[in-house]
PDB file of C-alpha atoms in Angstrom:
ATOM      1  CA  UNK A   1      14.444  88.008 -56.469  1.00  0.00           C
ATOM      2  CA  UNK A   2      17.892  86.725 -54.852  1.00  0.00           C
ATOM      3  CA  UNK A   3      21.185  87.557 -56.432  1.00  0.00           C
ATOM      4  CA  UNK A   4      24.864  86.662 -55.928  1.00  0.00           C
ATOM      5  CA  UNK A   5      25.072  89.757 -53.724  1.00  0.00           C
ATOM      6  CA  UNK A   6      22.143  88.574 -51.591  1.00  0.00           C
ATOM      7  CA  UNK A   7      23.505  85.138 -51.311  1.00  0.00           C
ATOM      8  CA  UNK A   8      26.993  86.199 -50.227  1.00  0.00           C
ATOM      9  CA  UNK A   9      25.465  88.396 -47.586  1.00  0.00           C
ATOM     10  CA  UNK A  10      23.150  85.580 -46.324  1.00  0.00           C
ATOM     11  CA  UNK A  11      26.276  83.241 -45.999  1.00  0.00           C
ATOM     12  CA  UNK A  12      28.493  85.793 -44.123  1.00  0.00           C
ATOM     13  CA  UNK A  13      27.937  84.439 -40.707  1.00  0.00           C
ATOM     14  CA  UNK A  14      28.622  80.774 -41.744  1.00  0.00           C
ATOM     15  CA  UNK A  15      31.790  81.926 -43.683  1.00  0.00           C
ATOM     16  CA  UNK A  16      33.039  83.839 -40.668  1.00  0.00           C
ATOM     17  CA  UNK A  17      32.471  80.642 -38.564  1.00  0.00           C
ATOM     18  CA  UNK A  18      34.667  78.700 -40.977  1.00  0.00           C
ATOM     19  CA  UNK A  19      37.380  81.162 -41.220  1.00  0.00           C
ATOM     20  CA  UNK A  20      37.561  81.593 -37.522  1.00  0.00           C
ATOM     21  CA  UNK A  21      37.355  77.847 -36.749  1.00  0.00           C
ATOM     22  CA  UNK A  22      39.742  76.818 -33.925  1.00  0.00           C
ATOM     23  CA  UNK A  23      40.893  73.962 -36.163  1.00  0.00           C
ATOM     24  CA  UNK A  24      43.608  76.112 -37.884  1.00  0.00           C
ATOM     25  CA  UNK A  25      45.374  76.937 -34.522  1.00  0.00           C
ATOM     26  CA  UNK A  26      45.560  73.321 -33.835  1.00  0.00           C
ATOM     27  CA  UNK A  27      47.918  72.560 -36.849  1.00  0.00           C
ATOM     28  CA  UNK A  28      51.079  72.927 -34.864  1.00  0.00           C
ATOM     29  CA  UNK A  29      53.009  69.923 -35.704  1.00  0.00           C
ATOM     30  CA  UNK A  30      53.605  67.603 -38.678  1.00  0.00           C
ATOM     31  CA  UNK A  31      51.440  65.052 -36.964  1.00  0.00           C
ATOM     32  CA  UNK A  32      48.552  67.551 -36.845  1.00  0.00           C
ATOM     33  CA  UNK A  33      48.957  68.247 -40.497  1.00  0.00           C
ATOM     34  CA  UNK A  34      49.109  64.568 -41.352  1.00  0.00           C
ATOM     35  CA  UNK A  35      45.799  63.985 -39.440  1.00  0.00           C
ATOM     36  CA  UNK A  36      44.335  66.916 -41.195  1.00  0.00           C
ATOM     37  CA  UNK A  37      45.094  65.843 -44.736  1.00  0.00           C
ATOM     38  CA  UNK A  38      44.108  62.149 -43.996  1.00  0.00           C
ATOM     39  CA  UNK A  39      40.556  63.360 -43.374  1.00  0.00           C
ATOM     40  CA  UNK A  40      40.425  66.489 -45.619  1.00  0.00           C
ATOM     41  CA  UNK A  41      41.636  64.525 -48.737  1.00  0.00           C
ATOM     42  CA  UNK A  42      38.059  63.050 -48.931  1.00  0.00           C
ATOM     43  CA  UNK A  43      36.819  66.477 -49.540  1.00  0.00           C
ATOM     44  CA  UNK A  44      39.432  67.081 -52.161  1.00  0.00           C
ATOM     45  CA  UNK A  45      38.254  63.910 -53.848  1.00  0.00           C
ATOM     46  CA  UNK A  46      34.500  64.495 -53.807  1.00  0.00           C
ATOM     47  CA  UNK A  47      34.979  68.076 -55.101  1.00  0.00           C
ATOM     48  CA  UNK A  48      36.152  66.549 -58.437  1.00  0.00           C
ATOM     49  CA  UNK A  49      32.657  64.684 -58.684  1.00  0.00           C
ATOM     50  CA  UNK A  50      30.862  67.959 -58.284  1.00  0.00           C
ATOM     51  CA  UNK A  51      33.219  69.345 -60.967  1.00  0.00           C
ATOM     52  CA  UNK A  52      32.622  66.398 -63.381  1.00  0.00           C
ATOM     53  CA  UNK A  53      28.841  66.329 -62.689  1.00  0.00           C
ATOM     54  CA  UNK A  54      28.593  69.904 -63.733  1.00  0.00           C
ATOM     55  CA  UNK A  55      30.624  69.179 -66.902  1.00  0.00           C
ATOM     56  CA  UNK A  56      28.383  66.268 -67.866  1.00  0.00           C
ATOM     57  CA  UNK A  57      25.206  68.371 -67.373  1.00  0.00           C
ATOM     58  CA  UNK A  58      26.568  71.664 -69.147  1.00  0.00           C
ATOM     59  CA  UNK A  59      28.410  69.934 -72.044  1.00  0.00           C
ATOM     60  CA  UNK A  60      27.935  66.883 -74.108  1.00  0.00           C
ATOM     61  CA  UNK A  61      30.530  63.950 -73.626  1.00  0.00           C
ATOM     62  CA  UNK A  62      28.413  61.563 -75.671  1.00  0.00           C
ATOM     63  CA  UNK A  63      29.119  60.429 -79.262  1.00  0.00           C
ATOM     64  CA  UNK A  64      27.651  61.572 -81.595  1.00  0.00           C
ATOM     65  CA  UNK A  65      27.788  64.843 -80.235  1.00  0.00           C
ATOM     66  CA  UNK A  66      24.789  67.278 -80.025  1.00  0.00           C
ATOM     67  CA  UNK A  67      24.609  70.712 -78.484  1.00  0.00           C
ATOM     68  CA  UNK A  68      23.416  71.295 -75.056  1.00  0.00           C
ATOM     69  CA  UNK A  69      22.628  74.819 -75.368  1.00  0.00           C
ATOM     70  CA  UNK A  70      24.519  75.966 -72.315  1.00  0.00           C
ATOM     71  CA  UNK A  71      27.310  77.864 -74.309  1.00  0.00           C
ATOM     72  CA  UNK A  72      28.320  80.404 -71.660  1.00  0.00           C
ATOM     73  CA  UNK A  73      27.961  77.977 -68.748  1.00  0.00           C
ATOM     74  CA  UNK A  74      29.925  75.374 -70.628  1.00  0.00           C
ATOM     75  CA  UNK A  75      32.695  77.644 -71.242  1.00  0.00           C
ATOM     76  CA  UNK A  76      32.959  78.432 -67.566  1.00  0.00           C
ATOM     77  CA  UNK A  77      32.925  74.758 -66.451  1.00  0.00           C
ATOM     78  CA  UNK A  78      35.441  73.738 -69.125  1.00  0.00           C
ATOM     79  CA  UNK A  79      37.928  76.394 -67.953  1.00  0.00           C
ATOM     80  CA  UNK A  80      37.625  75.087 -64.502  1.00  0.00           C
ATOM     81  CA  UNK A  81      38.050  71.480 -65.429  1.00  0.00           C
ATOM     82  CA  UNK A  82      41.244  72.148 -67.272  1.00  0.00           C
ATOM     83  CA  UNK A  83      42.656  73.734 -64.131  1.00  0.00           C
ATOM     84  CA  UNK A  84      41.444  71.312 -61.589  1.00  0.00           C
ATOM     85  CA  UNK A  85      41.923  68.077 -63.705  1.00  0.00           C
ATOM     86  CA  UNK A  86      45.107  68.949 -65.445  1.00  0.00           C
ATOM     87  CA  UNK A  87      46.954  71.829 -63.555  1.00  0.00           C
ATOM     88  CA  UNK A  88      50.748  72.081 -63.521  1.00  0.00           C
ATOM     89  CA  UNK A  89      52.548  71.124 -60.311  1.00  0.00           C
ATOM     90  CA  UNK A  90      55.712  72.504 -58.927  1.00  0.00           C
ATOM     91  CA  UNK A  91      57.750  70.302 -61.119  1.00  0.00           C
ATOM     92  CA  UNK A  92      56.052  71.331 -64.368  1.00  0.00           C
ATOM     93  CA  UNK A  93      54.103  68.138 -64.593  1.00  0.00           C
ATOM     94  CA  UNK A  94      50.378  68.124 -65.464  1.00  0.00           C
ATOM     95  CA  UNK A  95      48.391  66.588 -62.676  1.00  0.00           C
ATOM     96  CA  UNK A  96      44.908  66.880 -61.120  1.00  0.00           C
ATOM     97  CA  UNK A  97      44.752  68.677 -57.770  1.00  0.00           C
ATOM     98  CA  UNK A  98      43.579  65.499 -56.136  1.00  0.00           C
ATOM     99  CA  UNK A  99      46.777  63.855 -57.272  1.00  0.00           C
ATOM    100  CA  UNK A 100      48.796  66.820 -56.088  1.00  0.00           C
ATOM    101  CA  UNK A 101      47.241  66.502 -52.782  1.00  0.00           C
ATOM    102  CA  UNK A 102      48.126  62.814 -52.484  1.00  0.00           C
ATOM    103  CA  UNK A 103      51.748  63.727 -53.533  1.00  0.00           C
ATOM    104  CA  UNK A 104      51.831  66.200 -50.632  1.00  0.00           C
ATOM    105  CA  UNK A 105      50.438  63.584 -48.289  1.00  0.00           C
ATOM    106  CA  UNK A 106      53.273  61.190 -49.309  1.00  0.00           C
ATOM    107  CA  UNK A 107      55.988  63.773 -48.750  1.00  0.00           C
ATOM    108  CA  UNK A 108      55.041  64.264 -45.170  1.00  0.00           C
ATOM    109  CA  UNK A 109      54.376  60.515 -44.738  1.00  0.00           C
ATOM    110  CA  UNK A 110      50.630  60.910 -44.177  1.00  0.00           C
ATOM    111  CA  UNK A 111      48.523  57.595 -44.293  1.00  0.00           C
ATOM    112  CA  UNK A 112      47.238  57.442 -47.862  1.00  0.00           C
ATOM    113  CA  UNK A 113      45.958  53.688 -47.382  1.00  0.00           C
ATOM    114  CA  UNK A 114      42.432  54.513 -46.593  1.00  0.00           C
ATOM    115  CA  UNK A 115      41.874  56.945 -49.463  1.00  0.00           C
ATOM    116  CA  UNK A 116      43.817  54.595 -51.960  1.00  0.00           C
ATOM    117  CA  UNK A 117      41.588  51.666 -50.936  1.00  0.00           C
ATOM    118  CA  UNK A 118      38.465  54.002 -51.078  1.00  0.00           C
ATOM    119  CA  UNK A 119      39.463  55.107 -54.639  1.00  0.00           C
ATOM    120  CA  UNK A 120      40.283  51.406 -55.610  1.00  0.00           C
ATOM    121  CA  UNK A 121      36.609  50.357 -54.605  1.00  0.00           C
ATOM    122  CA  UNK A 122      35.324  53.142 -56.655  1.00  0.00           C
ATOM    123  CA  UNK A 123      37.417  52.100 -59.666  1.00  0.00           C
ATOM    124  CA  UNK A 124      35.971  48.515 -59.187  1.00  0.00           C
ATOM    125  CA  UNK A 125      32.500  49.988 -59.828  1.00  0.00           C
ATOM    126  CA  UNK A 126      31.163  49.849 -56.288  1.00  0.00           C
ATOM    127  CA  UNK A 127      28.533  52.450 -55.330  1.00  0.00           C
ATOM    128  CA  UNK A 128      29.354  55.402 -52.901  1.00  0.00           C
ATOM    129  CA  UNK A 129      27.020  53.877 -50.320  1.00  0.00           C
ATOM    130  CA  UNK A 130      28.730  50.403 -50.426  1.00  0.00           C
ATOM    131  CA  UNK A 131      32.226  52.000 -50.491  1.00  0.00           C
ATOM    132  CA  UNK A 132      31.482  54.328 -47.527  1.00  0.00           C
ATOM    133  CA  UNK A 133      30.117  51.203 -45.499  1.00  0.00           C
ATOM    134  CA  UNK A 134      32.870  49.060 -46.573  1.00  0.00           C
ATOM    135  CA  UNK A 135      35.803  51.369 -45.280  1.00  0.00           C
ATOM    136  CA  UNK A 136      33.798  52.526 -42.216  1.00  0.00           C
ATOM    137  CA  UNK A 137      34.721  56.083 -42.509  1.00  0.00           C
ATOM    138  CA  UNK A 138      33.727  58.430 -39.547  1.00  0.00           C
ATOM    139  CA  UNK A 139      30.070  59.649 -39.683  1.00  0.00           C
ATOM    140  CA  UNK A 140      31.120  63.286 -40.364  1.00  0.00           C
ATOM    141  CA  UNK A 141      33.118  62.161 -43.356  1.00  0.00           C
ATOM    142  CA  UNK A 142      30.330  60.154 -44.638  1.00  0.00           C
ATOM    143  CA  UNK A 143      27.805  62.911 -44.129  1.00  0.00           C
ATOM    144  CA  UNK A 144      29.950  65.508 -46.158  1.00  0.00           C
ATOM    145  CA  UNK A 145      30.368  63.015 -49.032  1.00  0.00           C
ATOM    146  CA  UNK A 146      26.699  61.853 -48.884  1.00  0.00           C
ATOM    147  CA  UNK A 147      25.582  65.427 -49.070  1.00  0.00           C
ATOM    148  CA  UNK A 148      27.702  66.030 -52.129  1.00  0.00           C
ATOM    149  CA  UNK A 149      26.329  62.906 -54.007  1.00  0.00           C
ATOM    150  CA  UNK A 150      22.737  63.705 -52.879  1.00  0.00           C
ATOM    151  CA  UNK A 151      23.060  67.012 -54.651  1.00  0.00           C
ATOM    152  CA  UNK A 152      24.578  65.593 -57.787  1.00  0.00           C
ATOM    153  CA  UNK A 153      21.859  62.722 -57.771  1.00  0.00           C
ATOM    154  CA  UNK A 154      19.284  65.640 -57.602  1.00  0.00           C
ATOM    155  CA  UNK A 155      20.392  66.484 -61.152  1.00  0.00           C
ATOM    156  CA  UNK A 156      19.786  70.268 -60.908  1.00  0.00           C
ATOM    157  CA  UNK A 157      22.420  72.208 -62.637  1.00  0.00           C
ATOM    158  CA  UNK A 158      22.015  75.336 -60.409  1.00  0.00           C
ATOM    159  CA  UNK A 159      22.046  73.257 -57.174  1.00  0.00           C
ATOM    160  CA  UNK A 160      25.278  71.493 -58.195  1.00  0.00           C
ATOM    161  CA  UNK A 161      26.761  74.799 -59.095  1.00  0.00           C
ATOM    162  CA  UNK A 162      25.708  76.209 -55.742  1.00  0.00           C
ATOM    163  CA  UNK A 163      27.540  73.267 -53.801  1.00  0.00           C
ATOM    164  CA  UNK A 164      30.428  73.707 -56.069  1.00  0.00           C
ATOM    165  CA  UNK A 165      30.703  77.421 -55.954  1.00  0.00           C
ATOM    166  CA  UNK A 166      29.657  78.541 -52.430  1.00  0.00           C
ATOM    167  CA  UNK A 167      30.686  75.266 -50.651  1.00  0.00           C
ATOM    168  CA  UNK A 168      34.077  75.033 -52.463  1.00  0.00           C
ATOM    169  CA  UNK A 169      35.367  77.634 -54.910  1.00  0.00           C
ATOM    170  CA  UNK A 170      34.154  80.686 -53.273  1.00  0.00           C
ATOM    171  CA  UNK A 171      35.247  79.641 -49.601  1.00  0.00           C
ATOM    172  CA  UNK A 172      38.559  77.822 -50.299  1.00  0.00           C
ATOM    173  CA  UNK A 173      40.911  80.739 -50.728  1.00  0.00           C
ATOM    174  CA  UNK A 174      39.996  82.185 -47.347  1.00  0.00           C
ATOM    175  CA  UNK A 175      40.277  78.730 -45.622  1.00  0.00           C
ATOM    176  CA  UNK A 176      43.557  77.939 -47.112  1.00  0.00           C
ATOM    177  CA  UNK A 177      44.826  81.392 -46.303  1.00  0.00           C
ATOM    178  CA  UNK A 178      44.294  80.506 -42.620  1.00  0.00           C
ATOM    179  CA  UNK A 179      46.080  77.241 -42.988  1.00  0.00           C
ATOM    180  CA  UNK A 180      48.979  79.090 -44.722  1.00  0.00           C
ATOM    181  CA  UNK A 181      48.982  81.696 -41.977  1.00  0.00           C
ATOM    182  CA  UNK A 182      49.298  78.765 -39.375  1.00  0.00           C
ATOM    183  CA  UNK A 183      51.961  76.984 -41.317  1.00  0.00           C
ATOM    184  CA  UNK A 184      54.351  80.156 -41.460  1.00  0.00           C
ATOM    185  CA  UNK A 185      56.691  78.433 -39.064  1.00  0.00           C
ATOM    186  CA  UNK A 186      56.993  75.528 -41.486  1.00  0.00           C
ATOM    187  CA  UNK A 187      57.927  77.216 -44.724  1.00  0.00           C
ATOM    188  CA  UNK A 188      61.604  76.342 -44.512  1.00  0.00           C
ATOM    189  CA  UNK A 189      60.504  72.583 -43.890  1.00  0.00           C
ATOM    190  CA  UNK A 190      60.899  70.851 -47.205  1.00  0.00           C
ATOM    191  CA  UNK A 191      58.518  68.203 -46.002  1.00  0.00           C
ATOM    192  CA  UNK A 192      55.776  70.851 -46.458  1.00  0.00           C
ATOM    193  CA  UNK A 193      56.730  72.086 -49.896  1.00  0.00           C
ATOM    194  CA  UNK A 194      54.132  70.199 -52.008  1.00  0.00           C
ATOM    195  CA  UNK A 195      51.440  71.098 -49.499  1.00  0.00           C
ATOM    196  CA  UNK A 196      52.298  74.662 -49.439  1.00  0.00           C
ATOM    197  CA  UNK A 197      52.354  74.794 -53.398  1.00  0.00           C
ATOM    198  CA  UNK A 198      48.838  73.086 -53.468  1.00  0.00           C
ATOM    199  CA  UNK A 199      47.490  75.656 -50.898  1.00  0.00           C
ATOM    200  CA  UNK A 200      49.022  78.662 -52.598  1.00  0.00           C
ATOM    201  CA  UNK A 201      47.915  77.390 -56.060  1.00  0.00           C
ATOM    202  CA  UNK A 202      44.289  77.098 -54.886  1.00  0.00           C
ATOM    203  CA  UNK A 203      44.356  80.556 -53.249  1.00  0.00           C
ATOM    204  CA  UNK A 204      45.748  81.857 -56.552  1.00  0.00           C
ATOM    205  CA  UNK A 205      43.489  80.246 -59.208  1.00  0.00           C
ATOM    206  CA  UNK A 206      40.244  79.898 -56.926  1.00  0.00           C
ATOM    207  CA  UNK A 207      40.562  83.483 -55.720  1.00  0.00           C
ATOM    208  CA  UNK A 208      41.507  85.197 -58.936  1.00  0.00           C
ATOM    209  CA  UNK A 209      39.954  82.786 -61.561  1.00  0.00           C
ATOM    210  CA  UNK A 210      37.753  79.808 -60.767  1.00  0.00           C
ATOM    211  CA  UNK A 211      35.800  81.706 -57.919  1.00  0.00           C
ATOM    212  CA  UNK A 212      34.636  84.565 -60.125  1.00  0.00           C
ATOM    213  CA  UNK A 213      33.895  82.345 -63.046  1.00  0.00           C
ATOM    214  CA  UNK A 214      31.871  80.072 -60.635  1.00  0.00           C
ATOM    215  CA  UNK A 215      29.730  82.919 -59.548  1.00  0.00           C
ATOM    216  CA  UNK A 216      29.057  83.900 -63.134  1.00  0.00           C
ATOM    217  CA  UNK A 217      28.095  80.284 -63.817  1.00  0.00           C
ATOM    218  CA  UNK A 218      25.532  80.309 -60.920  1.00  0.00           C
ATOM    219  CA  UNK A 219      24.051  83.708 -62.356  1.00  0.00           C
ATOM    220  CA  UNK A 220      23.802  82.238 -65.629  1.00  0.00           C
ATOM    221  CA  UNK A 221      22.083  78.966 -64.527  1.00  0.00           C
ATOM    222  CA  UNK A 222      19.621  80.874 -62.221  1.00  0.00           C
ATOM    223  CA  UNK A 223      18.766  83.757 -64.469  1.00  0.00           C
ATOM    224  CA  UNK A 224      15.470  85.279 -63.537  1.00  0.00           C
ATOM    225  CA  UNK A 225      13.971  82.180 -61.801  1.00  0.00           C
ATOM    226  CA  UNK A 226      13.098  83.111 -58.166  1.00  0.00           C
ATOM    227  CA  UNK A 227      12.840  79.427 -57.224  1.00  0.00           C
ATOM    228  CA  UNK A 228      16.242  78.511 -58.574  1.00  0.00           C
ATOM    229  CA  UNK A 229      17.797  81.342 -56.535  1.00  0.00           C
ATOM    230  CA  UNK A 230      16.032  80.150 -53.433  1.00  0.00           C
ATOM    231  CA  UNK A 231      17.164  76.548 -53.869  1.00  0.00           C
ATOM    232  CA  UNK A 232      20.691  77.832 -54.728  1.00  0.00           C
ATOM    233  CA  UNK A 233      20.761  79.646 -51.350  1.00  0.00           C
ATOM    234  CA  UNK A 234      19.519  76.629 -49.550  1.00  0.00           C
ATOM    235  CA  UNK A 235      22.215  74.285 -50.920  1.00  0.00           C
ATOM    236  CA  UNK A 236      24.877  77.013 -50.323  1.00  0.00           C
ATOM    237  CA  UNK A 237      23.915  77.009 -46.597  1.00  0.00           C
ATOM    238  CA  UNK A 238      23.847  73.272 -46.321  1.00  0.00           C
ATOM    239  CA  UNK A 239      27.312  72.916 -47.932  1.00  0.00           C
ATOM    240  CA  UNK A 240      28.824  75.396 -45.453  1.00  0.00           C
ATOM    241  CA  UNK A 241      27.104  73.676 -42.508  1.00  0.00           C
ATOM    242  CA  UNK A 242      28.603  70.399 -43.676  1.00  0.00           C
ATOM    243  CA  UNK A 243      32.137  71.985 -43.953  1.00  0.00           C
ATOM    244  CA  UNK A 244      31.781  73.242 -40.331  1.00  0.00           C
ATOM    245  CA  UNK A 245      30.801  69.885 -39.216  1.00  0.00           C
ATOM    246  CA  UNK A 246      33.774  68.346 -41.056  1.00  0.00           C
ATOM    247  CA  UNK A 247      36.339  71.031 -39.650  1.00  0.00           C
ATOM    248  CA  UNK A 248      34.853  70.473 -36.102  1.00  0.00           C
ATOM    249  CA  UNK A 249      35.433  66.688 -36.567  1.00  0.00           C
ATOM    250  CA  UNK A 250      38.979  67.152 -37.805  1.00  0.00           C
ATOM    251  CA  UNK A 251      39.639  69.599 -34.689  1.00  0.00           C
ATOM    252  CA  UNK A 252      38.389  66.955 -32.229  1.00  0.00           C
ATOM    253  CA  UNK A 253      40.346  64.100 -33.742  1.00  0.00           C
ATOM    254  CA  UNK A 254      43.543  66.313 -33.558  1.00  0.00           C
ATOM    255  CA  UNK A 255      43.010  67.465 -30.122  1.00  0.00           C
ATOM    256  CA  UNK A 256      42.332  63.905 -29.111  1.00  0.00           C
ATOM    257  CA  UNK A 257      45.708  62.772 -30.639  1.00  0.00           C
ATOM    258  CA  UNK A 258      47.549  65.491 -28.828  1.00  0.00           C
ATOM    259  CA  UNK A 259      46.143  64.250 -25.479  1.00  0.00           C
ATOM    260  CA  UNK A 260      47.011  60.684 -26.414  1.00  0.00           C
ATOM    261  CA  UNK A 261      50.605  61.879 -27.266  1.00  0.00           C
ATOM    262  CA  UNK A 262      51.087  63.757 -23.991  1.00  0.00           C
ATOM    263  CA  UNK A 263      49.880  60.753 -21.837  1.00  0.00           C
ATOM    264  CA  UNK A 264      52.603  58.666 -23.636  1.00  0.00           C
TER     265      UNK A 264
END
C-alpha cells in the first residue's frame, strides 16, 4: 500500500531536479524576470482550473443542492479555494493569486497581451484546444496545459488531487524560495514589490497551510485503495516531469534572449 510518505520518497529525485534547476540562476535582470513571468503565468492560470475541478467534484455547486458525501475533503478544498481565489494583496484588497500575478507583471512592464488574449478566448467559450492553437503557444507550454486538462477530463478525484498537490502545492514553496534567493539583490527595487509579495505569500500559505491540507486531502481520497495510490504516484511523477520541461523551456528562452542582447 502506498502512502504519502512513500510517494514523497519516490518523488525526491524529481523534486531535487526542480529545486536545483539552472533556471533560477539565470534570473539576473528585470528582462529575465519579465520573460520568466510571461511564460510562467500560464501555469499560474491553469492551476486555478485544477483547484476548481476539485471543488466541483468534492462539493455541490448545483441548485437545488444535495450532499456529495466528501465532508472532510470538501472542507479541505473550500479552505484552499478561499485563499487562492480571494486572498488579500499587499494593499489589503481581495484578489485571486492569478490577478495578483498579473498585477506583478504589469508593475515590471512584462508583456501581458498573450495571456490576456488567451483568457479572453476562454471567456468567449472557446475550448482549450482551439485557444492553444489560436494563440500559437510554444509546445512546452501547450504540453503543460494539456496535461493539466487531460487529468481534469479524466474526472478522477484522487488523480486531480495528485496533480494539484504534488505538482503544485507541495513543490511550490521550495521553487519560489529558490526564486526569492536569486532575487535578493532586487529587494530594494520597487518594481519587484508585487512579485516578491506574491512569492512570499505562496511560500507562507502553501508551506504552512495549503500544502499540509492538500496532503490530507489526497490521503482521504485514496483511503485504503491500492490502485488509487498507484495512480496518484503516476500522476505526481508526470506533473513534476512537465514542470521540469517547462522550467527547461523558460531557461532556454532566457539564455537565448541574453545572447541576442549581447550581440546587439
